[in-house]
Amino acid sequence: MSYRNPLIILLSMAAVLLFAPVHATDPEDLIDYRNSVMRAIGGHSAAAVAIVRGQVEHDEHLPHHAEALVTTTRMIAALFPAESAEGDTDALARIWEEPEAFSAAIANTEQAAEAFLTAVNEGGDVGSAMRDLGMSCRSCHEDYRARR
Amino acid sequence: MNTQRVVGLLALLLVSGAQAADEERIERGRYLLHAGGCITCHTVDNAEPEDFLAGGRALETPFGTFYSPNITPDPDTGIGHWSDAEFITAFRYGRAPDGKRYYPAFPYSAYTGIKDADLLDLKAYLFSLEPVDRPTPKHELSWFAFRIGMIFWNWLNFEPGVFQPDPEQSAQWNRGAYLVRHLGHCGECHTPRTWTGGLDTSNHLAGNREGPGGDRVPNITPDRNTGIGRWSESDIEFFLDIGMLPDGDFTGGSMGPVISDSTSHLTTEDRRAIAAYLRSLEPLPSVLD
């Protein structure tokens, strides 16, 4: 087998094409990804709220939304690499200027999502756990997100 | 039972009756403090209990930095010596006890509509607080923002007058109008301003490019495409309760404190009244687009 085998050349070209972008991700892609995850979190929140408020009768879905909220809020910490500070984003520069306070805001939401799941699974006060979770989202959006 | 005892008992009943009446006023005043969103401006960020309503919060505006005054009943550094009439004048006419005109950073052009009885309940509440001895820092304003200028600003942009209910509309609508236009002062952020700094009333609540801290403030008229025309009354009520938009996003910016300090403390009926009023407005295209 010669290393000039056209298949191998083709495959290695494909590999280069496939993996090259990983090394220098476009900041806009990072920002889009961040917003996609945020929208997923928002989707599960809105769905959970509709069930908690009794607007729809899908009580059997509630534990799944609650679990998804735990899983997706744990992703937030990875959504703000320094390269994503500039571009088409509402994220404020403060995020990268005060990393400790920002991490605390993330931890706040992670814990609120866990408490919500516990309330759902163990029959706690689901309404007020949802309110606390919402408060944690709002407080990060208040401090670290602008509408421009 | 001898007469003396009867008299004593009556006096006791009268006193406790008066106390109960006072407590009710204070309770109503506490509610109005939330409806009026006073805490946000008159309390510093990350406040300790002793900072409550003691002022000193820096409010950045295009005219410079204003510092909110101490409104606890401290006689020297707060409003402890104010009479009822002086309190009403501050809100209705934007004038201090010594006659000077307040800057519109104190949103008296909205508060002018608050009823006397509500103002007196607010005062009863404020005077029930522990006085805090804390002088208010001086405003740091640009050269053209001097108090004399307020004469012109007032002349151009300020019409004093208590809220007049519209007899054609329901009680719920009127309650909503009172809360939105006066106590809640929603237009201070959601209505754009004219070049003289007054509210552009032809664009009532149609959005504002220059909200506090440079926020773009959205259109909250019921326009289907650029406003909140697709939100149900219950969507609006729930938003004002916890800050969630119908798509699951959570509000932030300067609306966050409006929810935390103000609308989340209102009764569901009052939030519904706000929603009903907003949905009754003429749909206007957003001024942001």
Coordinates of C-alpha atoms in Angstrom, one line a residue:
Chain A
M1 CA 0.0 0.0 0.0
S2 CA 1.5 3.3 -1.1
Y3 CA 1.0 6.4 1.0
R4 CA 0.0 8.1 -2.2
N5 CA -3.1 6.0 -2.2
P6 CA -5.8 8.5 -3.3
L7 CA -8.2 7.3 -0.7
I8 CA -5.7 8.1 2.1
I9 CA -5.0 11.5 0.7
L10 CA -8.7 12.1 0.4
L11 CA -9.3 10.9 3.9
S12 CA -6.6 13.0 5.4
M13 CA -7.9 16.1 3.6
A14 CA -11.3 15.4 4.9
A15 CA -9.8 15.0 8.4
V16 CA -8.1 18.4 8.1
L17 CA -11.3 19.9 6.9
L18 CA -13.3 18.3 9.7
F19 CA -11.0 19.0 12.6
A20 CA -9.3 22.2 11.7
P21 CA -12.1 24.5 12.8
V22 CA -12.0 23.0 16.3
H23 CA -8.6 24.7 16.9
A24 CA -9.8 28.2 16.1
T25 CA -13.5 28.3 16.7
D26 CA -15.2 31.4 15.3
P27 CA -16.3 33.6 18.2
E28 CA -19.6 34.0 16.5
D29 CA -20.1 30.2 16.7
L30 CA -19.3 30.3 20.4
I31 CA -21.8 33.0 20.9
D32 CA -24.5 31.2 18.9
Y33 CA -23.8 28.0 20.8
R34 CA -24.1 29.9 24.1
N35 CA -27.4 31.4 23.0
S36 CA -28.7 28.0 21.8
V37 CA -28.0 26.4 25.2
M38 CA -29.6 29.4 26.9
R39 CA -32.7 29.0 24.7
A40 CA -32.8 25.3 25.6
I41 CA -32.7 26.2 29.3
G42 CA -35.4 28.8 28.6
G43 CA -37.5 26.2 26.8
H44 CA -37.4 23.8 29.7
S45 CA -38.2 26.7 32.1
A46 CA -41.2 27.8 30.1
A47 CA -42.5 24.2 29.8
A48 CA -42.0 23.5 33.5
V49 CA -43.8 26.8 34.4
A50 CA -46.8 25.9 32.1
I51 CA -47.1 22.6 34.1
V52 CA -46.6 24.1 37.5
R53 CA -49.2 26.8 36.8
G54 CA -51.6 24.1 35.6
Q55 CA -52.0 25.6 32.1
V56 CA -51.3 22.1 30.7
E57 CA -51.7 18.7 32.2
H58 CA -48.4 17.0 31.5
D59 CA -47.4 16.4 35.1
E60 CA -45.5 13.3 34.0
H61 CA -43.1 15.5 32.0
L62 CA -42.2 17.7 34.9
P63 CA -39.4 15.5 36.3
H64 CA -37.8 15.4 32.9
H65 CA -37.8 19.2 32.5
A66 CA -36.4 19.5 36.0
E67 CA -33.6 17.0 35.2
A68 CA -32.9 18.8 31.9
L69 CA -32.6 22.0 33.8
V70 CA -30.0 20.5 36.1
T71 CA -28.1 19.1 33.2
T72 CA -28.2 22.3 31.0
T73 CA -27.5 24.8 33.8
R74 CA -24.3 22.8 34.5
M75 CA -23.2 23.7 31.0
I76 CA -23.3 27.5 31.7
A77 CA -19.8 27.5 33.2
A78 CA -18.4 26.4 29.8
L79 CA -20.3 28.9 27.7
F80 CA -18.2 32.0 28.4
P81 CA -14.6 31.4 27.1
A82 CA -12.6 34.6 26.8
E83 CA -12.7 34.4 23.0
S84 CA -16.5 34.9 23.1
A85 CA -16.3 38.3 24.7
E86 CA -16.6 40.2 21.5
G87 CA -19.1 39.9 18.7
D88 CA -22.8 39.8 18.2
T89 CA -23.4 39.3 21.9
D90 CA -25.3 40.8 24.9
A91 CA -22.8 39.4 27.3
L92 CA -21.1 42.3 29.3
A93 CA -17.4 42.7 29.7
R94 CA -17.9 42.5 33.4
I95 CA -18.1 38.7 33.0
W96 CA -14.4 38.5 32.3
E97 CA -13.5 41.3 34.7
E98 CA -14.9 39.7 37.8
P99 CA -14.7 35.9 37.3
E100 CA -15.4 35.1 40.9
A101 CA -18.7 36.9 41.2
F102 CA -19.7 35.5 37.8
S103 CA -18.9 32.0 39.0
A104 CA -21.0 32.6 42.1
A105 CA -23.9 33.6 39.8
I106 CA -23.5 30.3 37.9
A107 CA -23.4 28.3 41.1
N108 CA -26.5 30.0 42.3
T109 CA -28.5 28.8 39.3
E110 CA -27.0 25.3 39.4
Q111 CA -28.1 25.0 43.0
A112 CA -31.5 26.4 42.3
A113 CA -32.0 23.9 39.5
E114 CA -31.0 21.1 41.8
A115 CA -33.4 22.3 44.5
F116 CA -36.2 22.5 41.9
L117 CA -35.5 18.9 40.9
T118 CA -35.6 17.8 44.5
A119 CA -38.9 19.6 45.1
V120 CA -40.4 17.9 42.0
N121 CA -39.2 14.4 43.0
E122 CA -39.8 14.7 46.7
G123 CA -43.1 16.6 46.6
G124 CA -41.7 19.9 48.0
D125 CA -43.0 23.4 47.3
V126 CA -42.5 23.3 43.5
G127 CA -43.9 26.7 42.9
S128 CA -41.5 28.5 45.2
A129 CA -38.5 26.4 43.9
M130 CA -39.4 27.5 40.4
R131 CA -39.6 31.1 41.6
D132 CA -36.1 30.8 43.2
L133 CA -34.7 29.4 40.0
G134 CA -36.2 32.2 38.0
M135 CA -34.7 34.7 40.4
S136 CA -31.3 33.2 39.9
C137 CA -31.5 33.6 36.1
R138 CA -32.8 37.1 36.5
S139 CA -30.0 38.2 38.8
C140 CA -27.3 37.0 36.4
H141 CA -29.1 38.7 33.4
E142 CA -29.4 41.9 35.5
D143 CA -25.7 42.0 36.2
Y144 CA -24.1 40.5 33.2
R145 CA -26.3 40.9 30.2
A146 CA -27.3 44.0 28.3
R147 CA -29.9 44.6 25.6
R148 CA -28.2 46.5 22.8
Chain B
M1 CA -68.5 47.9 87.4
N2 CA -67.8 51.4 88.5
T3 CA -67.7 54.4 86.2
Q4 CA -64.0 54.8 86.5
R5 CA -63.4 51.3 85.2
V6 CA -65.8 51.8 82.3
V7 CA -64.0 55.0 81.3
G8 CA -60.6 53.3 81.6
L9 CA -61.8 50.5 79.5
L10 CA -63.2 52.8 76.9
A11 CA -60.0 54.8 76.7
L12 CA -58.1 51.6 76.3
L13 CA -60.4 50.5 73.5
L14 CA -60.0 53.8 71.8
V15 CA -56.2 53.8 72.0
S16 CA -55.9 50.3 70.7
G17 CA -58.5 51.2 67.9
A18 CA -56.3 54.1 66.9
Q19 CA -53.2 51.9 67.0
A20 CA -54.9 49.3 64.8
A21 CA -55.8 52.1 62.4
D22 CA -52.2 53.3 62.4
E23 CA -50.9 49.8 61.7
E24 CA -53.3 49.5 58.8
R25 CA -52.0 52.8 57.3
I26 CA -48.4 51.6 57.8
E27 CA -49.3 48.3 56.1
R28 CA -50.9 50.1 53.2
G29 CA -47.9 52.4 53.0
R30 CA -45.6 49.4 52.8
Y31 CA -47.6 48.1 49.9
L32 CA -47.4 51.5 48.1
L33 CA -43.7 51.7 48.7
H34 CA -43.4 48.6 46.6
A35 CA -46.0 49.7 44.0
G36 CA -44.0 53.0 43.7
G37 CA -40.6 51.2 43.2
C38 CA -39.1 53.6 45.8
I39 CA -36.6 51.0 47.3
T40 CA -34.6 50.6 44.1
C41 CA -33.5 54.3 44.0
H42 CA -33.4 55.1 47.7
T43 CA -31.3 52.1 48.8
V44 CA -27.7 51.4 47.9
D45 CA -26.8 48.2 46.0
N46 CA -26.0 45.1 48.2
A47 CA -27.7 46.8 51.1
E48 CA -27.4 45.9 54.7
P49 CA -30.6 46.3 56.8
E50 CA -29.4 49.7 58.1
D51 CA -29.1 51.0 54.5
F52 CA -32.8 50.5 53.8
L53 CA -34.2 53.8 52.3
A54 CA -31.2 55.7 53.7
G55 CA -30.3 56.9 50.2
G56 CA -26.9 57.5 48.7
R57 CA -27.5 55.4 45.7
A58 CA -25.7 56.8 42.6
L59 CA -28.1 57.3 39.7
E60 CA -26.2 57.9 36.4
T61 CA -27.9 60.1 33.9
P62 CA -26.9 62.2 30.9
F63 CA -26.9 65.2 33.2
G64 CA -24.5 63.7 35.7
T65 CA -24.7 61.6 38.8
F66 CA -27.5 62.1 41.2
Y67 CA -27.4 60.7 44.7
S68 CA -30.8 59.7 46.1
P69 CA -31.6 61.3 49.5
N70 CA -32.1 59.6 52.8
I71 CA -35.9 59.2 53.3
T72 CA -35.8 57.7 56.7
P73 CA -37.4 59.9 59.5
D74 CA -34.1 61.2 60.8
P75 CA -34.7 64.8 61.6
D76 CA -31.3 66.1 60.4
T77 CA -30.3 64.0 57.5
G78 CA -33.7 62.5 56.5
I79 CA -37.3 63.7 56.3
G80 CA -38.1 63.5 60.0
H81 CA -39.3 67.1 60.3
W82 CA -41.6 67.1 57.2
S83 CA -45.3 67.9 57.6
D84 CA -48.0 66.1 55.7
A85 CA -48.4 69.1 53.4
E86 CA -44.7 69.2 52.6
F87 CA -44.7 65.5 51.8
I88 CA -47.6 65.9 49.4
T89 CA -46.1 69.0 47.8
A90 CA -42.9 67.1 47.0
F91 CA -44.8 64.5 45.0
R92 CA -47.5 66.6 43.5
Y93 CA -45.4 69.6 42.5
G94 CA -41.8 68.4 42.7
R95 CA -41.0 71.1 45.2
A96 CA -38.9 70.7 48.4
P97 CA -40.0 72.2 51.8
D98 CA -37.7 75.2 51.1
G99 CA -39.3 75.7 47.7
K100 CA -36.5 74.5 45.5
R101 CA -37.5 72.4 42.5
Y102 CA -36.4 68.7 42.4
Y103 CA -34.6 67.3 39.5
P104 CA -36.7 64.9 37.4
A105 CA -34.3 62.1 38.5
F106 CA -37.0 61.9 41.3
P107 CA -39.8 60.9 38.9
Y108 CA -42.4 63.3 40.3
S109 CA -43.8 63.9 36.8
A110 CA -45.3 60.4 37.3
Y111 CA -45.8 60.6 41.0
T112 CA -47.8 63.8 40.7
G113 CA -50.9 61.6 40.0
I114 CA -50.7 59.7 43.4
K115 CA -53.7 60.4 45.5
D116 CA -53.3 62.4 48.8
A117 CA -54.6 59.4 50.9
D118 CA -51.9 57.1 49.3
L119 CA -49.2 59.7 49.9
L120 CA -50.2 60.0 53.5
D121 CA -50.1 56.2 53.9
L122 CA -46.6 56.2 52.4
K123 CA -45.5 58.9 54.8
A124 CA -47.0 56.9 57.8
Y125 CA -45.0 53.9 56.7
L126 CA -41.7 55.9 56.2
F127 CA -42.2 57.6 59.6
S128 CA -42.6 54.1 61.2
L129 CA -39.0 53.2 60.2
E130 CA -35.9 53.5 62.4
P131 CA -34.3 56.9 61.6
V132 CA -30.8 56.5 60.0
D133 CA -28.4 59.4 60.5
R134 CA -26.7 59.6 57.1
P135 CA -26.2 62.8 55.1
T136 CA -26.9 62.5 51.4
P137 CA -23.9 63.1 49.1
K138 CA -24.0 66.1 46.8
H139 CA -25.1 65.5 43.2
E140 CA -22.3 65.6 40.6
L141 CA -23.9 67.3 37.7
S142 CA -22.6 68.8 34.4
W143 CA -22.5 72.6 34.3
F144 CA -25.8 73.1 32.5
A145 CA -27.9 71.1 35.0
F146 CA -28.5 73.7 37.7
R147 CA -31.7 74.0 39.7
I148 CA -32.7 77.2 37.9
G149 CA -32.9 75.2 34.7
M150 CA -35.6 73.2 36.4
I151 CA -37.9 76.2 36.1
F152 CA -37.7 75.8 32.3
W153 CA -37.9 72.0 32.4
N154 CA -41.0 72.2 34.6
W155 CA -42.6 74.8 32.4
L156 CA -42.0 72.7 29.3
N157 CA -42.5 69.2 30.6
F158 CA -44.4 69.1 33.8
E159 CA -48.1 69.2 34.4
P160 CA -49.0 68.6 38.0
G161 CA -52.3 66.9 38.8
V162 CA -53.8 64.0 40.7
F163 CA -55.0 60.9 38.6
Q164 CA -58.5 61.4 37.2
P165 CA -60.3 58.1 36.7
D166 CA -62.0 57.6 33.4
P167 CA -65.7 56.9 34.1
E168 CA -66.0 55.2 30.7
Q169 CA -63.6 52.5 31.7
S170 CA -63.8 49.6 34.2
A171 CA -62.5 49.8 37.8
Q172 CA -59.8 47.3 36.8
W173 CA -58.7 49.5 33.9
N174 CA -58.5 52.6 36.1
R175 CA -56.5 50.7 38.7
G176 CA -54.1 49.6 36.0
A177 CA -53.8 53.1 34.6
Y178 CA -53.1 54.5 38.0
L179 CA -50.4 51.8 38.7
V180 CA -48.7 52.1 35.3
R181 CA -48.8 55.9 34.8
H182 CA -48.3 57.1 38.3
L183 CA -47.1 54.7 41.1
G184 CA -45.2 52.3 38.8
H185 CA -43.8 55.1 36.6
C186 CA -43.3 52.6 33.8
G187 CA -43.1 55.4 31.2
E188 CA -40.0 56.8 32.8
C189 CA -38.1 54.0 31.1
H190 CA -40.5 52.6 28.4
T191 CA -41.5 55.9 26.8
P192 CA -38.9 57.8 24.7
R193 CA -38.0 61.4 25.5
T194 CA -38.2 64.5 23.4
W195 CA -35.2 66.8 22.9
T196 CA -36.2 68.9 25.9
G197 CA -36.1 65.8 28.2
G198 CA -39.9 65.4 28.6
L199 CA -41.8 62.2 27.8
D200 CA -42.8 61.9 24.1
T201 CA -46.5 61.2 24.9
S202 CA -47.3 60.3 21.3
N203 CA -45.1 57.2 21.9
H204 CA -46.5 56.2 25.3
L205 CA -44.7 53.0 26.3
A206 CA -43.5 52.3 22.7
G207 CA -39.9 51.8 23.8
N208 CA -36.9 53.9 24.5
R209 CA -33.3 53.8 23.2
E210 CA -31.9 55.6 26.2
G211 CA -33.0 53.8 29.3
P212 CA -31.1 53.8 32.5
G213 CA -27.5 52.5 32.1
G214 CA -27.9 52.7 28.3
D215 CA -30.5 49.9 28.3
R216 CA -32.7 49.6 25.2
V217 CA -36.1 49.5 26.7
P218 CA -38.7 47.5 24.7
N219 CA -42.1 48.5 23.4
I220 CA -44.8 47.3 25.8
T221 CA -47.8 48.4 23.7
P222 CA -49.9 45.5 22.3
D223 CA -48.3 45.7 18.8
R224 CA -48.1 42.1 17.6
N225 CA -44.8 42.4 15.9
T226 CA -42.7 44.8 17.8
G227 CA -44.5 45.0 21.1
I228 CA -46.2 42.5 23.5
G229 CA -49.3 42.0 21.4
R230 CA -48.8 38.2 21.4
W231 CA -48.7 38.0 25.2
S232 CA -51.8 37.0 27.0
E233 CA -53.0 38.9 30.0
S234 CA -51.8 35.9 32.1
D235 CA -48.3 36.0 30.4
I236 CA -48.0 39.7 31.4
E237 CA -49.3 39.0 35.0
F238 CA -46.8 36.2 35.4
F239 CA -43.9 38.2 33.9
L240 CA -44.5 40.9 36.5
D241 CA -44.5 38.3 39.2
I242 CA -41.3 36.4 38.4
G243 CA -39.7 38.1 35.3
M244 CA -40.2 35.2 32.8
L245 CA -41.0 36.0 29.2
P246 CA -43.4 33.7 27.4
D247 CA -40.4 31.9 25.7
G248 CA -38.7 31.1 29.0
D249 CA -36.2 33.9 28.8
F250 CA -35.7 35.9 32.0
T251 CA -35.6 39.7 32.0
G252 CA -32.6 41.6 33.3
G253 CA -31.1 45.0 33.0
S254 CA -33.0 47.7 34.8
M255 CA -36.2 45.7 34.7
G256 CA -34.8 43.2 37.2
P257 CA -35.2 45.5 40.2
V258 CA -38.6 46.6 39.0
I259 CA -39.7 42.9 39.4
S260 CA -37.8 42.2 42.6
D261 CA -38.5 45.5 44.5
S262 CA -41.9 46.3 43.0
T263 CA -44.2 44.2 40.9
S264 CA -43.5 40.8 42.5
H265 CA -44.8 42.3 45.8
L266 CA -48.2 43.3 44.3
T267 CA -51.4 41.3 44.5
T268 CA -52.3 39.2 41.6
E269 CA -55.3 41.5 41.0
D270 CA -53.1 44.5 40.8
R271 CA -50.7 42.7 38.3
R272 CA -53.8 41.7 36.3
A273 CA -55.0 45.3 36.3
I274 CA -51.6 46.4 34.9
A275 CA -51.9 43.7 32.2
A276 CA -55.4 44.7 31.3
Y277 CA -54.4 48.4 31.0
L278 CA -51.4 47.5 28.8
R279 CA -53.5 45.3 26.6
S280 CA -56.0 48.2 26.1
L281 CA -53.4 50.6 24.8
E282 CA -53.2 51.6 21.1
P283 CA -50.7 49.2 19.5
L284 CA -47.7 51.4 18.4
P285 CA -44.7 50.3 16.4
S286 CA -41.5 50.1 18.5
V287 CA -39.3 53.2 18.5
L288 CA -36.3 50.9 18.6
D289 CA -36.7 49.7 15.0

